[in-house]
Amino acid sequence: MISLEEQILLFGVFLISGYATSIFLDKYGIPHVVSYILTGFLISNSFLTNLNLSEDLEFWFILFENLALGFIGYKIGTELKIEYLQKESKVITILLIGEAGGAFLVVFLAIFLVWGNFLLAILLGGLATATAPAATVEVIRKLKAKGTLTTKMQWLLAFDDVLAVIIVEGILVYLTVNFSGTLTLTNYFINLGREIGFAIVIGIMTGLIVNGFLERVIQTDSQATQITLAFILLTIGIAIFIYTSVILSTMVMGTTVANLDGHHYKRSDRSMDVLINPVIMMFFILIGARVRFADFSPFPWLAIIYLISRTTGVIVGTYLGAISSNVEEKIKNNLGFGLLAQGGVALGLASIANEILSEAGEIELGKLVLTTIVISTIFSELLGSYGTKFAITRAGEVNKTNIEVKN
């Protein structure tokens, strides 16, 4: 067991190395999530080979995991504008079902047919529905893209992870009830309703309170940042205390504050990024640090099959959804290529699945799920960036305007 002083020193090394690696690899178009995962992986396998990070840093990993999931959920929520859904609710719904359904079905069938493990197949199928908006939005910003394809892509990215969280939460509830030995249809829906219902109630309540503070009490942007951060932490704590979903609770909180009149949450937006980015970075670094070279022996065919089947499912599913929604031809042919990246949401949900499986005695299965998502994320982030560039270029929407899009 390493001392507290050594642990803090290690975190400093992790953060500095993560920043340095991301700055260097950014020159070559490598997404930051990939840089952070590689940083943790290389440090743990080069200099910390005698440490069992899963045990020595277990408390910190759980802490950073919950904080990161809470912050990621809040950021997703603030991007979820109900007005977008109201404009083209039918089209967005059909495209979402096509994209998520295609990813889930193709991955589930591929994994189940090759491995014959239902739990592994349904978990990876659920995780396949998540996307990574940051990599795609960064490409849109750099290409100065604008047009109907770009707009649909941004709308889908805003709503896709919400659907992914709900799908995976449903699967995680199934795992929890199944391992408890009380799996019945009634028990499953009671637990699922409790999980989602409590998260919605917590998120709405804290969101309304935060908005009230921002609208009537808070005077400066600095105060807005402090009160928002405090209520995000409170929401995370309540969710953990009553055993409900952290990411869904803060997502509802973010959605609540983002859709109330006045958009007061924007006062804390920029400063919040400065505060939460190191936490999310540390989470990705620690995930990378948990992967060892031994995990690549035998060759990680599961990650390759997952990546190929997910890519196929997203492209085909989105295409079929586009046909059903009668969108224009360039959207049908290109939209799926802009939705290939995976990142923080998939990693966070995979980490939760790993914990549930480990607590149930399925340690190897949990590790297999997490390692598969980590490896595939590295390649899917790169694939997603190139896929987005290909789609936007082929649709003729490059250099249309100098738009501003948040990363």
Short mmCIF file of C-alpha atoms in Angstrom, two decimals:
data_model
loop_
_atom_site.label_atom_id
_atom_site.label_comp_id
_atom_site.label_asym_id
_atom_site.label_seq_id
_atom_site.Cartn_x
_atom_site.Cartn_y
_atom_site.Cartn_z
CA MET A 1 0.00 0.00 0.00
CA ILE A 2 1.49 3.34 -1.01
CA SER A 3 1.31 6.27 1.41
CA LEU A 4 -1.01 9.26 1.06
CA GLU A 5 1.94 11.50 0.19
CA GLU A 6 2.97 9.15 -2.60
CA GLN A 7 -0.59 9.00 -3.92
CA ILE A 8 -0.85 12.80 -4.11
CA LEU A 9 2.57 12.94 -5.81
CA LEU A 10 1.35 10.34 -8.28
CA PHE A 11 -1.75 12.39 -9.10
CA GLY A 12 0.46 15.39 -9.83
CA VAL A 13 2.58 13.30 -12.17
CA PHE A 14 -0.56 11.94 -13.85
CA LEU A 15 -2.06 15.40 -14.42
CA ILE A 16 1.13 17.03 -15.70
CA SER A 17 1.83 14.08 -17.98
CA GLY A 18 -1.76 14.10 -19.21
CA TYR A 19 -1.64 17.79 -20.07
CA ALA A 20 1.75 17.46 -21.79
CA THR A 21 0.69 14.40 -23.79
CA SER A 22 -2.59 15.98 -24.92
CA ILE A 23 -0.82 19.18 -26.04
CA PHE A 24 1.75 17.18 -28.02
CA LEU A 25 -0.70 14.73 -29.62
CA ASP A 26 -3.20 17.50 -30.38
CA LYS A 27 -0.81 18.62 -33.14
CA TYR A 28 -1.51 15.30 -34.86
CA GLY A 29 -5.27 15.45 -34.43
CA ILE A 30 -5.40 12.92 -31.57
CA PRO A 31 -8.46 13.52 -29.32
CA HIS A 32 -7.74 14.39 -25.69
CA VAL A 33 -9.56 11.35 -24.31
CA VAL A 34 -7.14 9.09 -26.19
CA SER A 35 -4.17 11.10 -24.87
CA TYR A 36 -5.33 10.71 -21.27
CA ILE A 37 -5.97 6.96 -21.57
CA LEU A 38 -2.54 6.43 -23.17
CA THR A 39 -0.89 8.52 -20.43
CA GLY A 40 -2.31 6.34 -17.67
CA PHE A 41 -1.57 3.14 -19.56
CA LEU A 42 2.06 4.02 -20.34
CA ILE A 43 2.90 5.33 -16.85
CA SER A 44 1.35 2.36 -15.04
CA ASN A 45 3.00 -0.18 -17.35
CA SER A 46 6.41 1.53 -17.43
CA PHE A 47 7.02 2.87 -13.92
CA LEU A 48 4.34 1.39 -11.68
CA THR A 49 4.53 -2.27 -12.61
CA ASN A 50 4.94 -3.34 -8.96
CA LEU A 51 1.75 -1.59 -7.86
CA ASN A 52 -1.76 -2.96 -7.97
CA LEU A 53 -3.51 0.29 -8.84
CA SER A 54 -6.96 -1.25 -8.54
CA GLU A 55 -6.28 -1.84 -4.82
CA ASP A 56 -3.83 0.93 -3.91
CA LEU A 57 -5.91 3.69 -5.51
CA GLU A 58 -9.37 2.13 -5.17
CA PHE A 59 -10.79 4.92 -3.00
CA TRP A 60 -9.54 7.61 -5.36
CA PHE A 61 -10.74 5.76 -8.43
CA ILE A 62 -14.28 5.50 -7.02
CA LEU A 63 -14.18 9.18 -6.01
CA PHE A 64 -12.99 10.40 -9.42
CA GLU A 65 -15.39 8.03 -11.18
CA ASN A 66 -18.44 9.44 -9.39
CA LEU A 67 -17.28 13.04 -9.77
CA ALA A 68 -16.49 12.57 -13.46
CA LEU A 69 -19.80 10.84 -14.16
CA GLY A 70 -21.63 13.63 -12.37
CA PHE A 71 -19.83 16.36 -14.30
CA ILE A 72 -20.23 14.54 -17.64
CA GLY A 73 -23.95 14.12 -16.93
CA TYR A 74 -24.35 17.81 -16.13
CA LYS A 75 -22.55 18.88 -19.32
CA ILE A 76 -24.71 16.55 -21.42
CA GLY A 77 -27.81 17.95 -19.75
CA THR A 78 -26.93 21.57 -20.49
CA GLU A 79 -26.58 20.70 -24.18
CA LEU A 80 -30.04 19.10 -24.24
CA LYS A 81 -32.32 21.86 -25.49
CA ILE A 82 -35.99 20.89 -25.59
CA GLU A 83 -36.58 23.47 -28.33
CA TYR A 84 -34.47 21.33 -30.68
CA LEU A 85 -36.67 18.31 -30.02
CA GLN A 86 -39.82 20.38 -30.56
CA LYS A 87 -38.63 21.59 -33.96
CA GLU A 88 -38.19 18.15 -35.53
CA SER A 89 -39.23 15.67 -32.88
CA LYS A 90 -40.30 12.96 -35.33
CA VAL A 91 -37.12 13.08 -37.42
CA ILE A 92 -34.79 13.14 -34.39
CA THR A 93 -36.67 10.28 -32.72
CA ILE A 94 -36.52 8.05 -35.82
CA LEU A 95 -32.83 8.81 -36.41
CA LEU A 96 -32.02 8.12 -32.75
CA ILE A 97 -33.86 4.81 -32.79
CA GLY A 98 -32.13 3.84 -36.03
CA GLU A 99 -28.64 4.76 -34.83
CA ALA A 100 -28.93 3.34 -31.31
CA GLY A 101 -30.96 0.32 -32.39
CA GLY A 102 -28.52 -0.53 -35.16
CA ALA A 103 -25.51 -0.27 -32.84
CA PHE A 104 -27.16 -2.35 -30.12
CA LEU A 105 -28.48 -5.14 -32.35
CA VAL A 106 -25.36 -5.64 -34.49
CA VAL A 107 -22.99 -5.61 -31.49
CA PHE A 108 -25.26 -7.87 -29.42
CA LEU A 109 -25.59 -10.43 -32.21
CA ALA A 110 -21.89 -10.35 -33.12
CA ILE A 111 -20.69 -10.80 -29.53
CA PHE A 112 -23.31 -13.42 -28.65
CA LEU A 113 -22.64 -15.48 -31.78
CA VAL A 114 -18.86 -15.42 -31.28
CA TRP A 115 -18.62 -15.63 -27.45
CA GLY A 116 -21.97 -17.17 -26.54
CA ASN A 117 -22.19 -15.06 -23.37
CA PHE A 118 -25.54 -13.29 -22.99
CA LEU A 119 -24.45 -10.88 -20.22
CA LEU A 120 -21.35 -9.83 -22.15
CA ALA A 121 -23.34 -9.39 -25.36
CA ILE A 122 -26.15 -7.32 -23.86
CA LEU A 123 -23.73 -5.11 -21.90
CA LEU A 124 -21.54 -4.33 -24.89
CA GLY A 125 -24.65 -3.88 -27.02
CA GLY A 126 -25.94 -1.25 -24.60
CA LEU A 127 -22.57 0.49 -24.36
CA ALA A 128 -22.38 0.62 -28.16
CA THR A 129 -25.25 3.13 -28.23
CA ALA A 130 -23.16 5.90 -26.61
CA THR A 131 -21.29 8.48 -28.70
CA ALA A 132 -18.60 11.11 -27.99
CA PRO A 133 -19.75 14.60 -28.98
CA ALA A 134 -16.44 16.37 -28.23
CA ALA A 135 -14.41 14.76 -31.03
CA THR A 136 -17.16 15.32 -33.61
CA VAL A 137 -17.90 18.90 -32.58
CA GLU A 138 -14.19 19.77 -32.69
CA VAL A 139 -14.02 18.60 -36.32
CA ILE A 140 -17.13 20.66 -37.15
CA ARG A 141 -15.51 23.72 -35.57
CA LYS A 142 -12.20 23.28 -37.39
CA LEU A 143 -13.90 22.74 -40.76
CA LYS A 144 -16.19 25.76 -40.19
CA ALA A 145 -19.02 23.50 -41.31
CA LYS A 146 -22.64 24.49 -41.68
CA GLY A 147 -25.62 22.89 -43.37
CA THR A 148 -28.45 20.44 -42.90
CA LEU A 149 -26.12 17.47 -42.29
CA THR A 150 -24.08 19.36 -39.71
CA THR A 151 -27.25 20.52 -37.93
CA LYS A 152 -28.75 17.00 -37.77
CA MET A 153 -25.41 15.65 -36.54
CA GLN A 154 -25.27 18.17 -33.70
CA TRP A 155 -28.89 17.51 -32.70
CA LEU A 156 -28.32 13.76 -32.60
CA LEU A 157 -25.15 14.15 -30.54
CA ALA A 158 -27.09 16.21 -28.01
CA PHE A 159 -29.79 13.57 -27.51
CA ASP A 160 -27.89 10.35 -28.21
CA ASP A 161 -26.06 10.02 -24.91
CA VAL A 162 -29.30 10.57 -22.99
CA LEU A 163 -30.78 7.54 -24.72
CA ALA A 164 -27.55 5.58 -24.17
CA VAL A 165 -27.55 6.32 -20.43
CA ILE A 166 -31.17 5.19 -20.09
CA ILE A 167 -30.50 1.98 -22.08
CA VAL A 168 -27.38 1.06 -20.12
CA GLU A 169 -28.96 1.99 -16.78
CA GLY A 170 -31.76 -0.43 -17.66
CA ILE A 171 -29.19 -3.16 -18.35
CA LEU A 172 -27.29 -2.39 -15.13
CA VAL A 173 -30.52 -2.65 -13.14
CA TYR A 174 -31.08 -6.04 -14.80
CA LEU A 175 -27.59 -7.15 -13.73
CA THR A 176 -28.12 -5.97 -10.15
CA VAL A 177 -31.49 -7.70 -9.78
CA ASN A 178 -30.22 -10.83 -11.55
CA PHE A 179 -27.19 -11.20 -9.29
CA SER A 180 -29.34 -10.64 -6.19
CA GLY A 181 -31.27 -13.79 -7.08
CA THR A 182 -34.65 -12.01 -7.17
CA LEU A 183 -35.05 -11.54 -10.91
CA THR A 184 -38.70 -11.31 -11.88
CA LEU A 185 -40.36 -9.00 -14.37
CA THR A 186 -42.07 -7.14 -11.51
CA ASN A 187 -38.85 -6.70 -9.53
CA TYR A 188 -36.99 -5.51 -12.61
CA PHE A 189 -39.49 -2.77 -13.45
CA ILE A 190 -39.80 -1.72 -9.80
CA ASN A 191 -36.02 -1.30 -9.56
CA LEU A 192 -35.80 0.39 -12.96
CA GLY A 193 -38.60 2.80 -12.10
CA ARG A 194 -36.95 3.57 -8.77
CA GLU A 195 -33.55 4.17 -10.41
CA ILE A 196 -34.85 6.50 -13.11
CA GLY A 197 -37.61 8.09 -11.02
CA PHE A 198 -35.36 9.07 -8.12
CA ALA A 199 -32.75 10.45 -10.52
CA ILE A 200 -35.35 12.60 -12.27
CA VAL A 201 -36.77 13.94 -9.00
CA ILE A 202 -33.31 14.78 -7.59
CA GLY A 203 -32.19 16.42 -10.83
CA ILE A 204 -35.31 18.56 -11.23
CA MET A 205 -35.27 19.71 -7.60
CA THR A 206 -31.58 20.69 -7.55
CA GLY A 207 -31.89 22.26 -11.01
CA LEU A 208 -34.79 24.46 -9.91
CA ILE A 209 -32.97 25.50 -6.74
CA VAL A 210 -29.78 26.36 -8.64
CA ASN A 211 -31.72 28.38 -11.19
CA GLY A 212 -33.47 30.23 -8.35
CA PHE A 213 -30.13 31.15 -6.81
CA LEU A 214 -28.69 32.24 -10.16
CA GLU A 215 -31.75 34.32 -11.01
CA ARG A 216 -32.44 36.05 -7.69
CA VAL A 217 -29.45 35.82 -5.34
CA ILE A 218 -26.13 35.45 -7.17
CA GLN A 219 -24.49 38.68 -8.35
CA THR A 220 -21.22 37.62 -10.03
CA ASP A 221 -20.12 34.89 -12.45
CA SER A 222 -17.68 33.62 -9.82
CA GLN A 223 -20.51 33.12 -7.34
CA ALA A 224 -22.56 31.43 -10.06
CA THR A 225 -19.76 28.94 -10.65
CA GLN A 226 -19.40 28.20 -6.94
CA ILE A 227 -23.10 27.61 -6.31
CA THR A 228 -23.46 25.47 -9.45
CA LEU A 229 -20.47 23.33 -8.48
CA ALA A 230 -21.81 22.96 -4.93
CA PHE A 231 -25.18 21.70 -6.16
CA ILE A 232 -23.61 19.31 -8.65
CA LEU A 233 -21.62 17.79 -5.78
CA LEU A 234 -24.78 17.70 -3.64
CA THR A 235 -26.67 15.94 -6.43
CA ILE A 236 -23.86 13.39 -6.81
CA GLY A 237 -23.84 12.77 -3.06
CA ILE A 238 -27.61 12.32 -2.80
CA ALA A 239 -27.62 9.95 -5.79
CA ILE A 240 -24.90 7.79 -4.22
CA PHE A 241 -26.61 7.87 -0.81
CA ILE A 242 -29.96 6.61 -2.12
CA TYR A 243 -28.36 4.20 -4.64
CA THR A 244 -29.58 5.81 -7.82
CA SER A 245 -27.80 6.87 -11.01
CA VAL A 246 -25.24 9.67 -10.60
CA ILE A 247 -24.95 10.47 -14.30
CA LEU A 248 -28.72 10.49 -14.86
CA SER A 249 -29.35 12.70 -11.80
CA THR A 250 -26.89 15.40 -12.86
CA MET A 251 -28.02 15.08 -16.47
CA VAL A 252 -31.58 15.96 -15.42
CA MET A 253 -30.21 18.80 -13.30
CA GLY A 254 -28.32 20.18 -16.31
CA THR A 255 -31.35 19.80 -18.56
CA THR A 256 -33.53 21.61 -16.02
CA VAL A 257 -31.27 24.67 -15.70
CA ALA A 258 -30.63 24.81 -19.46
CA ASN A 259 -34.30 24.90 -20.41
CA LEU A 260 -35.57 27.50 -17.95
CA ASP A 261 -36.11 31.08 -19.10
CA GLY A 262 -33.10 33.35 -18.91
CA HIS A 263 -30.41 30.67 -19.42
CA HIS A 264 -28.75 31.82 -16.18
CA TYR A 265 -26.58 28.68 -16.12
CA LYS A 266 -24.38 30.18 -18.84
CA ARG A 267 -22.91 32.59 -16.27
CA SER A 268 -20.95 29.70 -14.77
CA ASP A 269 -20.35 27.73 -17.96
CA ARG A 270 -16.79 28.76 -18.88
CA SER A 271 -15.42 28.70 -15.32
CA MET A 272 -17.03 25.30 -14.72
CA ASP A 273 -14.94 23.80 -17.51
CA VAL A 274 -11.75 24.97 -15.79
CA LEU A 275 -12.80 23.25 -12.56
CA ILE A 276 -14.18 19.98 -13.88
CA ASN A 277 -11.75 19.21 -16.72
CA PRO A 278 -8.91 18.06 -14.40
CA VAL A 279 -11.32 15.70 -12.63
CA ILE A 280 -12.52 14.17 -15.90
CA MET A 281 -8.92 13.98 -17.13
CA MET A 282 -7.84 12.12 -13.98
CA PHE A 283 -10.73 9.69 -14.40
CA PHE A 284 -9.63 8.80 -17.94
CA ILE A 285 -5.98 8.52 -16.86
CA LEU A 286 -6.90 6.15 -14.02
CA ILE A 287 -8.97 4.03 -16.41
CA GLY A 288 -5.96 3.78 -18.72
CA ALA A 289 -3.75 2.92 -15.74
CA ARG A 290 -5.93 -0.10 -14.92
CA VAL A 291 -5.17 -1.70 -18.27
CA ARG A 292 -2.02 -3.84 -18.35
CA PHE A 293 0.04 -5.23 -21.20
CA ALA A 294 -1.13 -8.68 -20.09
CA ASP A 295 -4.65 -7.71 -21.17
CA PHE A 296 -3.43 -7.80 -24.77
CA SER A 297 -2.48 -11.47 -24.47
CA PRO A 298 -4.19 -13.24 -26.04
CA PHE A 299 -4.90 -10.66 -28.72
CA PRO A 300 -7.99 -8.56 -27.80
CA TRP A 301 -10.21 -9.88 -30.58
CA LEU A 302 -13.29 -8.93 -28.59
CA ALA A 303 -12.40 -5.22 -28.83
CA ILE A 304 -11.81 -5.54 -32.58
CA ILE A 305 -15.11 -7.35 -33.13
CA TYR A 306 -16.89 -4.78 -30.95
CA LEU A 307 -15.37 -1.88 -32.89
CA ILE A 308 -16.20 -3.35 -36.31
CA SER A 309 -19.74 -4.41 -35.37
CA ARG A 310 -20.50 -1.08 -33.69
CA THR A 311 -19.22 0.88 -36.69
CA THR A 312 -21.36 -1.26 -38.99
CA GLY A 313 -24.41 -0.97 -36.75
CA VAL A 314 -24.20 2.82 -36.40
CA ILE A 315 -23.76 3.44 -40.14
CA VAL A 316 -26.43 0.96 -41.27
CA GLY A 317 -28.88 1.85 -38.48
CA THR A 318 -28.57 5.58 -39.11
CA TYR A 319 -29.02 5.03 -42.84
CA LEU A 320 -32.21 3.02 -42.29
CA GLY A 321 -33.47 5.65 -39.85
CA ALA A 322 -32.73 8.37 -42.40
CA ILE A 323 -34.69 6.49 -45.07
CA SER A 324 -37.65 6.10 -42.70
CA SER A 325 -37.63 9.80 -41.80
CA ASN A 326 -37.46 10.96 -45.44
CA VAL A 327 -34.48 13.28 -44.99
CA GLU A 328 -32.48 14.54 -47.95
CA GLU A 329 -30.02 12.28 -49.77
CA LYS A 330 -26.79 13.76 -48.41
CA ILE A 331 -27.98 13.13 -44.85
CA LYS A 332 -28.90 9.53 -45.63
CA ASN A 333 -25.49 8.81 -47.12
CA ASN A 334 -23.27 10.63 -44.62
CA LEU A 335 -24.87 11.04 -41.19
CA GLY A 336 -23.75 7.69 -39.77
CA PHE A 337 -20.08 8.44 -40.44
CA GLY A 338 -20.27 11.42 -38.07
CA LEU A 339 -21.52 9.34 -35.12
CA LEU A 340 -18.73 6.78 -34.79
CA ALA A 341 -16.71 8.24 -31.91
CA GLN A 342 -17.02 6.89 -28.36
CA GLY A 343 -15.55 8.42 -25.22
CA GLY A 344 -16.43 9.53 -21.71
CA VAL A 345 -20.00 8.26 -21.41
CA ALA A 346 -19.15 4.75 -22.63
CA LEU A 347 -16.06 4.60 -20.40
CA GLY A 348 -17.99 5.81 -17.37
CA LEU A 349 -20.84 3.36 -17.86
CA ALA A 350 -18.36 0.52 -18.53
CA SER A 351 -16.63 1.38 -15.25
CA ILE A 352 -19.94 1.11 -13.37
CA ALA A 353 -20.64 -2.23 -15.06
CA ASN A 354 -17.18 -3.44 -14.02
CA GLU A 355 -17.95 -2.59 -10.38
CA ILE A 356 -21.32 -4.36 -10.42
CA LEU A 357 -19.85 -7.47 -12.05
CA SER A 358 -16.86 -7.51 -9.67
CA GLU A 359 -19.12 -7.24 -6.60
CA ALA A 360 -21.12 -10.19 -7.95
CA GLY A 361 -17.97 -12.31 -8.29
CA GLU A 362 -17.71 -11.87 -12.07
CA ILE A 363 -14.33 -10.14 -11.81
CA GLU A 364 -12.92 -11.39 -15.12
CA LEU A 365 -16.10 -10.52 -17.01
CA GLY A 366 -16.08 -7.00 -15.55
CA LYS A 367 -12.44 -6.50 -16.47
CA LEU A 368 -13.11 -7.83 -19.97
CA VAL A 369 -15.93 -5.31 -20.50
CA LEU A 370 -13.84 -2.37 -19.27
CA THR A 371 -10.74 -3.36 -21.25
CA THR A 372 -12.79 -3.85 -24.40
CA ILE A 373 -14.31 -0.36 -24.15
CA VAL A 374 -10.93 1.24 -23.33
CA ILE A 375 -9.20 -0.34 -26.33
CA SER A 376 -12.08 0.32 -28.73
CA THR A 377 -12.41 3.93 -27.49
CA ILE A 378 -8.85 4.71 -28.56
CA PHE A 379 -9.61 3.64 -32.12
CA SER A 380 -13.22 4.85 -32.26
CA GLU A 381 -12.20 8.40 -31.24
CA LEU A 382 -9.74 8.47 -34.15
CA LEU A 383 -12.21 6.78 -36.48
CA GLY A 384 -14.92 9.22 -35.42
CA SER A 385 -12.79 12.26 -36.22
CA TYR A 386 -11.92 10.99 -39.69
CA GLY A 387 -15.48 9.80 -40.28
CA THR A 388 -16.91 13.22 -39.42
CA LYS A 389 -14.45 14.97 -41.72
CA PHE A 390 -15.31 12.53 -44.51
CA ALA A 391 -19.07 13.00 -44.05
CA ILE A 392 -19.01 16.80 -43.92
CA THR A 393 -16.61 17.08 -46.85
CA ARG A 394 -18.64 14.68 -49.01
CA ALA A 395 -21.83 16.59 -48.14
CA GLY A 396 -20.22 19.85 -49.28
CA GLU A 397 -20.63 21.67 -45.96
CA VAL A 398 -16.99 22.66 -45.33
CA ASN A 399 -16.01 26.33 -44.85
CA LYS A 400 -19.60 27.58 -45.08
CA THR A 401 -19.29 29.98 -42.15
CA ASN A 402 -17.17 30.73 -39.14
CA ILE A 403 -19.58 29.19 -36.68
CA GLU A 404 -18.91 28.93 -32.99
CA VAL A 405 -19.52 25.53 -31.50
CA LYS A 406 -18.67 24.54 -27.95
CA ASN A 407 -16.35 21.62 -27.52
#
